[in-house]
Amino acid sequence: MASRKDAVVAEIEKKITKAFEVFDRESNKTVDVREIGCIIRSLGCFPNEAEVQELLDQVNIEVEDPSGFVHLDKFLPVMTKVLLDERFQPIPEDVLLHAFESLKGYLLRQNVILCCFSGEPFTQEEMEDMLNVAVDPETNILHYRDYLPKLVID
Amino acid sequence: HGCSCCSLQNQSFFQAAILIQKWYRFTMARLEMRRRYSLSIFQSIEYADEQDQLQLSNFFTFMLDHCTHPDSGKDKNKSNVEILFEKPDVRKIDVPDSYYGPRLSFPLTAEDANALLHAFRNEQLLHARYVLQLLSETRRVLKEMPNITHLSTSYSKEITVCGDLHGNLDDLLLIFYKNGLPSEQNRYVFNGDFVDRGKNSMEILIILFAFLLIYPNDLHLNRGNHEDYIMNLRYGFTKEVSKKYKDHWKQILCLLRDVFSWLPLATIIDSKVLILHGGISDTTDLDFLNALERNKVRDRTDHTAVKTQHNPPSGSAEPSGSNSPPDPALEEWKQILDILWSDPRSQNGCTPNKCRGGGCYFGPDVTAKLFARYNLKMLIRSHEFKPEGYEISHDGKVITIFSASNYYEEGSNRGAYIKLNPELTPRFVQYQVSKFTRRKNLRERVGTIESAALKSLREKIYAHRSELTSAFAQYDTNGTGRISVNDWAEAMESVLQLELPWRMLRPQLVQMNPDGEVDFMSCFYDLKMGQPTKEAQPALAETLCRYRKDLEIIFNIIDKDHSGLISFEEFSQTWRLFTSHLGIEVEDDSIDKLVLSIDYNKDGHIDFNEFLEAFHVVHRLEKKPGSSQCC
């Protein structure tokens, strides 16, 4: 029914707006473009970096704002559609486990670093943090079974 | 090279890598969200408290000015306030031989400063006699200074500018360690808010004042909005002094009230860099500010216009339109309020600062206009918490510098200071005090901040239990005990008056059933009062809970002989005045009944600390200190 769908859309829009507001430091409906990935993910989506950029391109479709800020009015319709279409769903844990297992179940520190620079490379800070948390300092090995709960817990 | 990945096909390796990175980034984003909303909680509660404070400040002032003590001790002709603010006669204060702390001799020298630093590092207290002498001397020196100090970089290398310290002694010591002690070759400007919140406000003042006396041309202090005795009553400084100096705290505070009012308002370097605590407004007039009598404005409420109004006038609005000629005292008060309380914003214009209840929000156009008028290049201000210790705004023209690291909680933020060279290019130095030798990782740090923030929030929720329950009930038309998330969020926001991401916080605050409805009473399950009380009137218990800290201060003011006891009559009278000032309706004898039911009477007197302790909110699931926290 139309009204039920409207209610769902309204609730989604509210959810997005509130998440947006957490990053809206001056309460003027804009956020720094670099925070958009964070906002999308905190709404429960699992995009990779390329997909985040794709969404941003949709938001900034009229290239008129070089200031590096994204306005809520432009972000809202794009993000609402993402949530309605249920895009970028979380990857199930067992798939993640399989990913680790395909790397022979453990990763040596140097392989972790290699991994960090593959795919969509981590920044220096991301890599250091991952190494700090994930790699056992004594054995220099990432035991994925220990690390997995830390990735998955919320 | 023997690594396992070489034997894999590149394709599956990359796929696995991307998958792991996706998860990792997702986890990091969630952490960042938790960090943000935790800081948001802290800041919202802080600003909301500041608003409440204004209402209460009228009450405090009223009480201090008018209440009479039933048995005023020696001199029955003196009112309570006169006894309270008697000028201290320092000669009568003996320093016992058993005192091993610093013994100051005036005029102070660098040795005295070192002795003080050494003593405070070892958690010793400076004896009250020396505190009072130091404050007297400081007042004498400050009185000679103009409202706006002019400095020049021509003969020194760099000038260091520090922001809010808020009683964090560790930060001050760290700054001195990294940057050297103040001296003729090492000049400092401290930009206000030395006190409140942290636990060493007194020590920070003593150190700063000592260096001020030793190097009056090289250490400069600007007044902050917390150098105000009304703020101190609420934000911890008054309590700190009363605990550290049981016999002389009132005299110390009285003298401090005066010293604060003599602190200069601003500093200008090379006629180009303006340094002041809060900000500016579209009516800020530096010449006017330089000429006024700054000591006449002792605290935020120090103007009759405020005392006679219920609602405080906002920053740049005129008080209720009258045709009477402009009141010069009002203009002075407003100009000072603006520079101590205003915050920069990115939108143009100048609007009243509703968040703070004083000063205004000023945009880049206001800054540009002021700069053009006075030929300035930069504005350095403090007053606002910044996660990185500093922030640059208005296109590089305005710098916020905040020097209290871990302000809200261990790990919440860094502190910073500015080094200004003769070219007036700023260089920032950041730091963060850490109690732990092993650096906590991000997950642990966020966990710590988040649990502290949520704890504060839950206490606020509990203190508004009655109001919240009736707000929820209005949405719950069928009496099921459950309402939608949307309704729950609206109720929370309207009662608590805090703009927070309630939907994000929901899982931490309240339970939800599988149908997606909120079981609204579940947010009170894990909270209770310190002592089980026969709560005849829950609303009364909540009021006591909400204002517990303020009541503690009030009772301490009344308690002349520092016995911790006040008479039943005083207690009742104070309570009646308090509730009537706040406009809270309570039954006439409700407080009497409550006191009797708790049975804290001791010969017609009440141990008020014990009484108030009963209204301390306890979290049922709180782990005892010493056990490990889950994050």
mmCIF file of N, CA, C and O in Angstrom, chain A residues 11 14 18-19 22-23 25-26 28 35 38 41-42 44-49 51 91 95-96 99-100 102-103 111 114-116 118-122 126 129-130 133 147 150-152 154, chain B residues 2-5 7-8 12-14 16-30 32-33 36-37 344-347 391 439 441-443 485-486 490 493 500-501 503-504:
data_model
loop_
_atom_site.group_PDB
_atom_site.id
_atom_site.type_symbol
_atom_site.label_atom_id
_atom_site.label_comp_id
_atom_site.label_asym_id
_atom_site.label_seq_id
_atom_site.Cartn_x
_atom_site.Cartn_y
_atom_site.Cartn_z
ATOM 1 N N GLU A 11 10.673 6.801 7.602
ATOM 2 C CA GLU A 11 11.523 6.292 8.685
ATOM 3 C C GLU A 11 12.984 6.193 8.227
ATOM 4 O O GLU A 11 13.905 6.548 8.960
ATOM 5 N N LYS A 14 14.534 9.597 8.068
ATOM 6 C CA LYS A 14 14.843 10.093 9.404
ATOM 7 C C LYS A 14 16.138 9.467 9.906
ATOM 8 O O LYS A 14 17.002 10.144 10.476
ATOM 9 N N LYS A 18 19.522 11.575 10.847
ATOM 10 C CA LYS A 18 20.116 11.568 12.183
ATOM 11 C C LYS A 18 21.571 11.118 12.151
ATOM 12 O O LYS A 18 22.416 11.659 12.865
ATOM 13 N N ALA A 19 21.863 10.117 11.315
ATOM 14 C CA ALA A 19 23.253 9.675 11.198
ATOM 15 C C ALA A 19 24.102 10.805 10.622
ATOM 16 O O ALA A 19 25.225 11.053 11.070
ATOM 17 N N VAL A 22 25.223 13.502 13.122
ATOM 18 C CA VAL A 22 26.335 13.216 14.026
ATOM 19 C C VAL A 22 27.637 13.789 13.471
ATOM 20 O O VAL A 22 28.513 14.204 14.212
ATOM 21 N N PHE A 23 27.728 13.810 12.149
ATOM 22 C CA PHE A 23 28.953 14.315 11.527
ATOM 23 C C PHE A 23 28.833 15.765 11.088
ATOM 24 O O PHE A 23 29.796 16.356 10.626
ATOM 25 N N ARG A 25 29.103 19.052 11.902
ATOM 26 C CA ARG A 25 29.668 19.705 13.073
ATOM 27 C C ARG A 25 29.092 21.062 13.371
ATOM 28 O O ARG A 25 29.066 21.491 14.508
ATOM 29 N N GLU A 26 28.646 21.764 12.364
ATOM 30 C CA GLU A 26 28.148 23.111 12.660
ATOM 31 C C GLU A 26 26.642 23.201 12.537
ATOM 32 O O GLU A 26 26.091 24.281 12.476
ATOM 33 N N ASN A 28 24.710 22.758 10.074
ATOM 34 C CA ASN A 28 24.229 23.503 8.907
ATOM 35 C C ASN A 28 23.976 22.583 7.724
ATOM 36 O O ASN A 28 24.057 23.002 6.577
ATOM 37 N N GLU A 35 33.851 12.176 5.175
ATOM 38 C CA GLU A 35 33.107 11.426 6.190
ATOM 39 C C GLU A 35 31.977 10.602 5.588
ATOM 40 O O GLU A 35 31.328 9.833 6.288
ATOM 41 N N CYS A 38 32.068 6.886 6.043
ATOM 42 C CA CYS A 38 31.771 6.542 7.430
ATOM 43 C C CYS A 38 30.273 6.543 7.684
ATOM 44 O O CYS A 38 29.739 5.641 8.327
ATOM 45 N N ARG A 41 28.552 3.570 6.031
ATOM 46 C CA ARG A 41 28.815 2.320 6.748
ATOM 47 C C ARG A 41 28.101 2.268 8.086
ATOM 48 O O ARG A 41 27.639 1.216 8.523
ATOM 49 N N SER A 42 27.990 3.403 8.742
ATOM 50 C CA SER A 42 27.330 3.376 10.040
ATOM 51 C C SER A 42 25.830 3.142 9.900
ATOM 52 O O SER A 42 25.146 2.848 10.867
ATOM 53 N N GLY A 44 24.845 0.701 8.252
ATOM 54 C CA GLY A 44 24.750 -0.744 8.096
ATOM 55 C C GLY A 44 25.134 -1.256 6.719
ATOM 56 O O GLY A 44 24.964 -2.434 6.424
ATOM 57 N N CYS A 45 25.680 -0.387 5.864
ATOM 58 C CA CYS A 45 26.051 -0.828 4.521
ATOM 59 C C CYS A 45 27.523 -1.215 4.418
ATOM 60 O O CYS A 45 28.345 -0.735 5.186
ATOM 61 N N PHE A 46 27.811 -2.050 3.453
ATOM 62 C CA PHE A 46 29.155 -2.605 3.264
ATOM 63 C C PHE A 46 29.732 -2.280 1.897
ATOM 64 O O PHE A 46 30.080 -3.188 1.151
ATOM 65 N N PRO A 47 29.852 -1.021 1.560
ATOM 66 C CA PRO A 47 30.422 -0.739 0.246
ATOM 67 C C PRO A 47 31.934 -0.865 0.300
ATOM 68 O O PRO A 47 32.536 -0.752 1.359
ATOM 69 N N ASN A 48 32.558 -1.124 -0.850
ATOM 70 C CA ASN A 48 34.000 -0.942 -0.875
ATOM 71 C C ASN A 48 34.265 0.500 -1.318
ATOM 72 O O ASN A 48 33.333 1.254 -1.597
ATOM 73 N N GLU A 49 35.512 0.853 -1.393
ATOM 74 C CA GLU A 49 35.843 2.259 -1.642
ATOM 75 C C GLU A 49 35.355 2.731 -3.005
ATOM 76 O O GLU A 49 34.909 3.864 -3.172
ATOM 77 N N GLU A 51 32.762 1.738 -4.556
ATOM 78 C CA GLU A 51 31.315 1.929 -4.483
ATOM 79 C C GLU A 51 30.961 3.232 -3.751
ATOM 80 O O GLU A 51 30.002 3.915 -4.117
ATOM 81 N N ILE A 91 28.459 -8.797 4.401
ATOM 82 C CA ILE A 91 28.915 -10.118 3.985
ATOM 83 C C ILE A 91 28.740 -11.055 5.168
ATOM 84 O O ILE A 91 29.147 -10.713 6.280
ATOM 85 N N VAL A 95 31.416 -16.270 4.987
ATOM 86 C CA VAL A 95 32.112 -15.851 3.768
ATOM 87 C C VAL A 95 33.434 -15.192 4.142
ATOM 88 O O VAL A 95 34.475 -15.406 3.506
ATOM 89 N N LEU A 96 33.384 -14.397 5.198
ATOM 90 C CA LEU A 96 34.598 -13.730 5.668
ATOM 91 C C LEU A 96 35.607 -14.768 6.145
ATOM 92 O O LEU A 96 36.806 -14.698 5.858
ATOM 93 N N ALA A 99 37.243 -16.328 3.382
ATOM 94 C CA ALA A 99 38.266 -15.454 2.791
ATOM 95 C C ALA A 99 39.581 -15.628 3.524
ATOM 96 O O ALA A 99 40.646 -15.745 2.923
ATOM 97 N N PHE A 100 39.500 -15.672 4.842
ATOM 98 C CA PHE A 100 40.723 -15.882 5.615
ATOM 99 C C PHE A 100 41.297 -17.267 5.337
ATOM 100 O O PHE A 100 42.505 -17.439 5.185
ATOM 101 N N SER A 102 41.057 -19.057 2.764
ATOM 102 C CA SER A 102 41.671 -19.170 1.451
ATOM 103 C C SER A 102 43.094 -18.633 1.473
ATOM 104 O O SER A 102 43.867 -18.874 0.571
ATOM 105 N N LEU A 103 43.411 -17.881 2.508
ATOM 106 C CA LEU A 103 44.778 -17.416 2.651
ATOM 107 C C LEU A 103 45.532 -18.356 3.574
ATOM 108 O O LEU A 103 46.417 -17.948 4.311
ATOM 109 N N ASN A 111 52.704 -10.791 5.140
ATOM 110 C CA ASN A 111 51.603 -11.035 4.224
ATOM 111 C C ASN A 111 50.427 -10.126 4.522
ATOM 112 O O ASN A 111 49.702 -9.713 3.624
ATOM 113 N N LEU A 114 51.159 -7.070 2.888
ATOM 114 C CA LEU A 114 50.900 -7.231 1.459
ATOM 115 C C LEU A 114 49.411 -7.124 1.174
ATOM 116 O O LEU A 114 48.968 -6.462 0.244
ATOM 117 N N CYS A 115 48.668 -7.775 2.019
ATOM 118 C CA CYS A 115 47.218 -7.773 1.887
ATOM 119 C C CYS A 115 46.688 -6.342 2.002
ATOM 120 O O CYS A 115 45.799 -5.940 1.269
ATOM 121 N N CYS A 116 47.252 -5.612 2.935
ATOM 122 C CA CYS A 116 46.802 -4.240 3.130
ATOM 123 C C CYS A 116 47.001 -3.379 1.897
ATOM 124 O O CYS A 116 46.258 -2.438 1.652
ATOM 125 N N SER A 118 46.991 -4.538 -1.211
ATOM 126 C CA SER A 118 46.265 -5.068 -2.365
ATOM 127 C C SER A 118 44.858 -4.512 -2.377
ATOM 128 O O SER A 118 44.473 -3.762 -1.492
ATOM 129 N N GLY A 119 44.131 -4.959 -3.398
ATOM 130 C CA GLY A 119 42.728 -4.566 -3.437
ATOM 131 C C GLY A 119 42.583 -3.074 -3.397
ATOM 132 O O GLY A 119 43.092 -2.349 -4.243
ATOM 133 N N GLU A 120 41.943 -2.587 -2.351
ATOM 134 C CA GLU A 120 41.823 -1.139 -2.173
ATOM 135 C C GLU A 120 42.733 -0.777 -1.014
ATOM 136 O O GLU A 120 42.353 -0.868 0.139
ATOM 137 N N PRO A 121 43.935 -0.376 -1.326
ATOM 138 C CA PRO A 121 44.975 -0.244 -0.296
ATOM 139 C C PRO A 121 44.555 0.567 0.921
ATOM 140 O O PRO A 121 43.867 1.564 0.800
ATOM 141 N N PHE A 122 45.004 0.075 2.078
ATOM 142 C CA PHE A 122 44.795 0.819 3.302
ATOM 143 C C PHE A 122 45.700 2.030 3.332
ATOM 144 O O PHE A 122 46.768 2.041 2.725
ATOM 145 N N GLU A 126 45.462 3.127 8.724
ATOM 146 C CA GLU A 126 44.597 1.936 8.787
ATOM 147 C C GLU A 126 45.463 0.692 8.960
ATOM 148 O O GLU A 126 45.139 -0.200 9.727
ATOM 149 N N ASP A 129 46.899 0.388 12.460
ATOM 150 C CA ASP A 129 45.896 0.000 13.446
ATOM 151 C C ASP A 129 45.561 -1.480 13.317
ATOM 152 O O ASP A 129 45.426 -2.186 14.306
ATOM 153 N N MET A 130 45.444 -1.953 12.073
ATOM 154 C CA MET A 130 45.119 -3.366 11.877
ATOM 155 C C MET A 130 46.237 -4.243 12.423
ATOM 156 O O MET A 130 45.982 -5.235 13.105
ATOM 157 N N VAL A 133 46.122 -4.369 16.260
ATOM 158 C CA VAL A 133 45.052 -5.149 16.872
ATOM 159 C C VAL A 133 45.130 -6.612 16.462
ATOM 160 O O VAL A 133 44.880 -7.507 17.250
ATOM 161 N N TYR A 147 40.885 -12.924 15.424
ATOM 162 C CA TYR A 147 40.627 -11.590 14.894
ATOM 163 C C TYR A 147 39.188 -11.433 14.421
ATOM 164 O O TYR A 147 38.607 -10.358 14.521
ATOM 165 N N LYS A 150 36.600 -9.810 16.576
ATOM 166 C CA LYS A 150 36.809 -8.372 16.759
ATOM 167 C C LYS A 150 36.259 -7.591 15.569
ATOM 168 O O LYS A 150 35.830 -6.457 15.702
ATOM 169 N N LEU A 151 36.307 -8.213 14.414
ATOM 170 C CA LEU A 151 35.767 -7.532 13.236
ATOM 171 C C LEU A 151 34.251 -7.545 13.246
ATOM 172 O O LEU A 151 33.609 -6.626 12.771
ATOM 173 N N VAL A 152 33.714 -8.617 13.819
ATOM 174 C CA VAL A 152 32.289 -8.836 13.666
ATOM 175 C C VAL A 152 31.471 -8.247 14.798
ATOM 176 O O VAL A 152 30.340 -7.868 14.640
ATOM 177 N N ASP A 154 29.607 -6.000 17.478
ATOM 178 C CA ASP A 154 29.113 -4.636 17.363
ATOM 179 C C ASP A 154 28.526 -4.197 18.697
ATOM 180 O O ASP A 154 27.450 -4.566 19.066
ATOM 181 N N GLY B 2 59.232 -17.724 0.448
ATOM 182 C CA GLY B 2 58.577 -18.622 1.398
ATOM 183 C C GLY B 2 57.273 -18.160 2.016
ATOM 184 O O GLY B 2 56.835 -18.696 3.008
ATOM 185 N N CYS B 3 56.629 -17.163 1.469
ATOM 186 C CA CYS B 3 55.341 -16.760 2.054
ATOM 187 C C CYS B 3 54.227 -17.558 1.388
ATOM 188 O O CYS B 3 54.334 -17.958 0.239
ATOM 189 N N SER B 4 53.190 -17.758 2.122
ATOM 190 C CA SER B 4 52.149 -18.664 1.633
ATOM 191 C C SER B 4 51.371 -18.074 0.472
ATOM 192 O O SER B 4 50.818 -18.779 -0.346
ATOM 193 N N CYS B 5 51.352 -16.774 0.360
ATOM 194 C CA CYS B 5 50.475 -16.174 -0.657
ATOM 195 C C CYS B 5 50.995 -16.411 -2.065
ATOM 196 O O CYS B 5 50.240 -16.356 -3.026
ATOM 197 N N SER B 7 51.853 -19.011 -3.443
ATOM 198 C CA SER B 7 51.348 -20.227 -4.073
ATOM 199 C C SER B 7 49.874 -20.073 -4.456
ATOM 200 O O SER B 7 49.279 -20.949 -5.027
ATOM 201 N N LEU B 8 49.262 -18.945 -4.118
ATOM 202 C CA LEU B 8 47.841 -18.738 -4.446
ATOM 203 C C LEU B 8 47.703 -18.064 -5.792
ATOM 204 O O LEU B 8 48.596 -17.379 -6.252
ATOM 205 N N SER B 12 42.243 -14.869 -6.389
ATOM 206 C CA SER B 12 41.529 -15.166 -5.141
ATOM 207 C C SER B 12 42.148 -14.403 -3.975
ATOM 208 O O SER B 12 41.475 -14.058 -3.014
ATOM 209 N N PHE B 13 43.422 -14.125 -4.114
ATOM 210 C CA PHE B 13 44.094 -13.347 -3.074
ATOM 211 C C PHE B 13 43.496 -11.948 -2.998
ATOM 212 O O PHE B 13 43.159 -11.451 -1.933
ATOM 213 N N PHE B 14 43.383 -11.328 -4.171
ATOM 214 C CA PHE B 14 42.829 -9.981 -4.196
ATOM 215 C C PHE B 14 41.386 -9.956 -3.713
ATOM 216 O O PHE B 14 40.975 -9.053 -3.001
ATOM 217 N N ALA B 16 39.992 -11.978 -1.613
ATOM 218 C CA ALA B 16 39.988 -12.123 -0.159
ATOM 219 C C ALA B 16 40.410 -10.816 0.505
ATOM 220 O O ALA B 16 39.841 -10.389 1.503
ATOM 221 N N ALA B 17 41.422 -10.184 -0.084
ATOM 222 C CA ALA B 17 41.910 -8.932 0.498
ATOM 223 C C ALA B 17 40.808 -7.878 0.520
ATOM 224 O O ALA B 17 40.595 -7.197 1.525
ATOM 225 N N ILE B 18 40.099 -7.756 -0.597
ATOM 226 C CA ILE B 18 39.039 -6.747 -0.655
ATOM 227 C C ILE B 18 37.948 -7.027 0.365
ATOM 228 O O ILE B 18 37.432 -6.124 1.026
ATOM 229 N N LEU B 19 37.629 -8.287 0.505
ATOM 230 C CA LEU B 19 36.589 -8.681 1.452
ATOM 231 C C LEU B 19 36.962 -8.277 2.866
ATOM 232 O O LEU B 19 36.193 -7.683 3.628
ATOM 233 N N ILE B 20 38.223 -8.599 3.211
ATOM 234 C CA ILE B 20 38.685 -8.274 4.558
ATOM 235 C C ILE B 20 38.733 -6.762 4.761
ATOM 236 O O ILE B 20 38.357 -6.237 5.812
ATOM 237 N N GLN B 21 39.160 -6.071 3.732
ATOM 238 C CA GLN B 21 39.227 -4.612 3.852
ATOM 239 C C GLN B 21 37.836 -4.002 4.010
ATOM 240 O O GLN B 21 37.653 -3.049 4.774
ATOM 241 N N LYS B 22 36.881 -4.573 3.295
ATOM 242 C CA LYS B 22 35.496 -4.088 3.426
ATOM 243 C C LYS B 22 35.027 -4.183 4.857
ATOM 244 O O LYS B 22 34.455 -3.259 5.420
ATOM 245 N N TRP B 23 35.254 -5.348 5.434
ATOM 246 C CA TRP B 23 34.856 -5.564 6.824
ATOM 247 C C TRP B 23 35.588 -4.632 7.763
ATOM 248 O O TRP B 23 35.032 -4.047 8.673
ATOM 249 N N TYR B 24 36.858 -4.518 7.524
ATOM 250 C CA TYR B 24 37.670 -3.681 8.381
ATOM 251 C C TYR B 24 37.179 -2.238 8.360
ATOM 252 O O TYR B 24 37.019 -1.598 9.402
ATOM 253 N N ARG B 25 36.933 -1.738 7.160
ATOM 254 C CA ARG B 25 36.484 -0.346 7.049
ATOM 255 C C ARG B 25 35.116 -0.172 7.687
ATOM 256 O O ARG B 25 34.818 0.869 8.272
ATOM 257 N N PHE B 26 34.280 -1.176 7.553
ATOM 258 C CA PHE B 26 32.978 -1.137 8.182
ATOM 259 C C PHE B 26 33.132 -1.025 9.705
ATOM 260 O O PHE B 26 32.491 -0.190 10.356
ATOM 261 N N THR B 27 33.996 -1.878 10.250
ATOM 262 C CA THR B 27 34.216 -1.855 11.698
ATOM 263 C C THR B 27 34.756 -0.507 12.153
ATOM 264 O O THR B 27 34.320 0.048 13.160
ATOM 265 N N MET B 28 35.686 0.032 11.403
ATOM 266 C CA MET B 28 36.272 1.327 11.757
ATOM 267 C C MET B 28 35.231 2.435 11.699
ATOM 268 O O MET B 28 35.227 3.337 12.532
ATOM 269 N N ALA B 29 34.336 2.346 10.720
ATOM 270 C CA ALA B 29 33.305 3.377 10.601
ATOM 271 C C ALA B 29 32.371 3.329 11.809
ATOM 272 O O ALA B 29 31.980 4.364 12.360
ATOM 273 N N ARG B 30 32.037 2.092 12.215
ATOM 274 C CA ARG B 30 31.176 1.968 13.397
ATOM 275 C C ARG B 30 31.863 2.543 14.638
ATOM 276 O O ARG B 30 31.247 3.203 15.465
ATOM 277 N N GLU B 32 34.089 4.891 14.668
ATOM 278 C CA GLU B 32 34.113 6.346 14.529
ATOM 279 C C GLU B 32 32.756 6.937 14.906
ATOM 280 O O GLU B 32 32.685 7.956 15.587
ATOM 281 N N MET B 33 31.697 6.289 14.497
ATOM 282 C CA MET B 33 30.352 6.732 14.857
ATOM 283 C C MET B 33 30.170 6.723 16.374
ATOM 284 O O MET B 33 29.664 7.669 16.963
ATOM 285 N N ARG B 36 32.073 9.587 17.863
ATOM 286 C CA ARG B 36 31.405 10.861 17.628
ATOM 287 C C ARG B 36 30.212 11.062 18.541
ATOM 288 O O ARG B 36 30.027 12.120 19.121
ATOM 289 N N TYR B 37 29.368 10.019 18.634
ATOM 290 C CA TYR B 37 28.181 10.275 19.426
ATOM 291 C C TYR B 37 28.504 10.355 20.914
ATOM 292 O O TYR B 37 27.812 11.038 21.668
ATOM 293 N N PRO B 344 32.753 30.866 16.979
ATOM 294 C CA PRO B 344 32.719 31.100 15.538
ATOM 295 C C PRO B 344 31.881 30.045 14.826
ATOM 296 O O PRO B 344 31.813 28.898 15.266
ATOM 297 N N ARG B 345 31.239 30.441 13.736
ATOM 298 C CA ARG B 345 30.488 29.508 12.912
ATOM 299 C C ARG B 345 30.800 29.823 11.458
ATOM 300 O O ARG B 345 31.280 30.899 11.145
ATOM 301 N N SER B 346 30.488 28.874 10.568
ATOM 302 C CA SER B 346 30.867 29.114 9.177
ATOM 303 C C SER B 346 29.847 29.953 8.429
ATOM 304 O O SER B 346 30.144 30.501 7.387
ATOM 305 N N GLN B 347 28.629 30.049 8.974
ATOM 306 C CA GLN B 347 27.654 30.908 8.273
ATOM 307 C C GLN B 347 27.886 32.359 8.632
ATOM 308 O O GLN B 347 28.238 32.683 9.767
ATOM 309 N N GLU B 391 41.805 24.086 16.099
ATOM 310 C CA GLU B 391 41.065 24.094 14.839
ATOM 311 C C GLU B 391 41.201 25.466 14.195
ATOM 312 O O GLU B 391 41.219 26.483 14.888
ATOM 313 N N ARG B 439 50.042 2.111 25.122
ATOM 314 C CA ARG B 439 49.056 2.950 24.447
ATOM 315 C C ARG B 439 47.835 2.096 24.082
ATOM 316 O O ARG B 439 47.955 1.066 23.457
ATOM 317 N N ASN B 441 44.679 0.812 22.163
ATOM 318 C CA ASN B 441 44.319 0.915 20.752
ATOM 319 C C ASN B 441 42.986 1.632 20.618
ATOM 320 O O ASN B 441 42.298 1.903 21.593
ATOM 321 N N LEU B 442 42.621 1.931 19.390
ATOM 322 C CA LEU B 442 41.447 2.758 19.134
ATOM 323 C C LEU B 442 40.179 2.157 19.726
ATOM 324 O O LEU B 442 39.369 2.851 20.331
ATOM 325 N N ARG B 443 40.037 0.847 19.579
ATOM 326 C CA ARG B 443 38.845 0.184 20.083
ATOM 327 C C ARG B 443 38.693 0.378 21.590
ATOM 328 O O ARG B 443 37.624 0.678 22.106
ATOM 329 N N VAL B 485 9.908 3.250 17.658
ATOM 330 C CA VAL B 485 11.225 3.871 17.838
ATOM 331 C C VAL B 485 11.128 5.367 17.631
ATOM 332 O O VAL B 485 11.702 6.165 18.384
ATOM 333 N N ASN B 486 10.380 5.754 16.634
ATOM 334 C CA ASN B 486 10.206 7.162 16.313
ATOM 335 C C ASN B 486 9.599 7.939 17.485
ATOM 336 O O ASN B 486 10.099 8.998 17.883
ATOM 337 N N GLU B 490 11.347 10.829 19.895
ATOM 338 C CA GLU B 490 10.754 12.161 20.070
ATOM 339 C C GLU B 490 10.533 12.481 21.536
ATOM 340 O O GLU B 490 10.778 13.605 21.985
ATOM 341 N N GLU B 493 13.891 13.268 23.265
ATOM 342 C CA GLU B 493 14.425 14.580 22.909
ATOM 343 C C GLU B 493 13.624 15.715 23.541
ATOM 344 O O GLU B 493 14.190 16.691 24.013
ATOM 345 N N LEU B 500 20.455 14.558 20.332
ATOM 346 C CA LEU B 500 21.391 13.443 20.176
ATOM 347 C C LEU B 500 20.831 12.452 19.161
ATOM 348 O O LEU B 500 19.629 12.437 18.909
ATOM 349 N N PRO B 501 21.696 11.608 18.570
ATOM 350 C CA PRO B 501 21.197 10.612 17.610
ATOM 351 C C PRO B 501 20.539 9.457 18.358
ATOM 352 O O PRO B 501 21.121 8.375 18.523
ATOM 353 N N ARG B 503 18.273 7.259 17.721
ATOM 354 C CA ARG B 503 18.131 5.951 17.065
ATOM 355 C C ARG B 503 19.414 5.140 17.130
ATOM 356 O O ARG B 503 19.393 3.928 17.290
ATOM 357 N N MET B 504 20.555 5.859 17.011
ATOM 358 C CA MET B 504 21.838 5.167 17.120
ATOM 359 C C MET B 504 22.067 4.669 18.541
ATOM 360 O O MET B 504 22.667 3.627 18.763
#
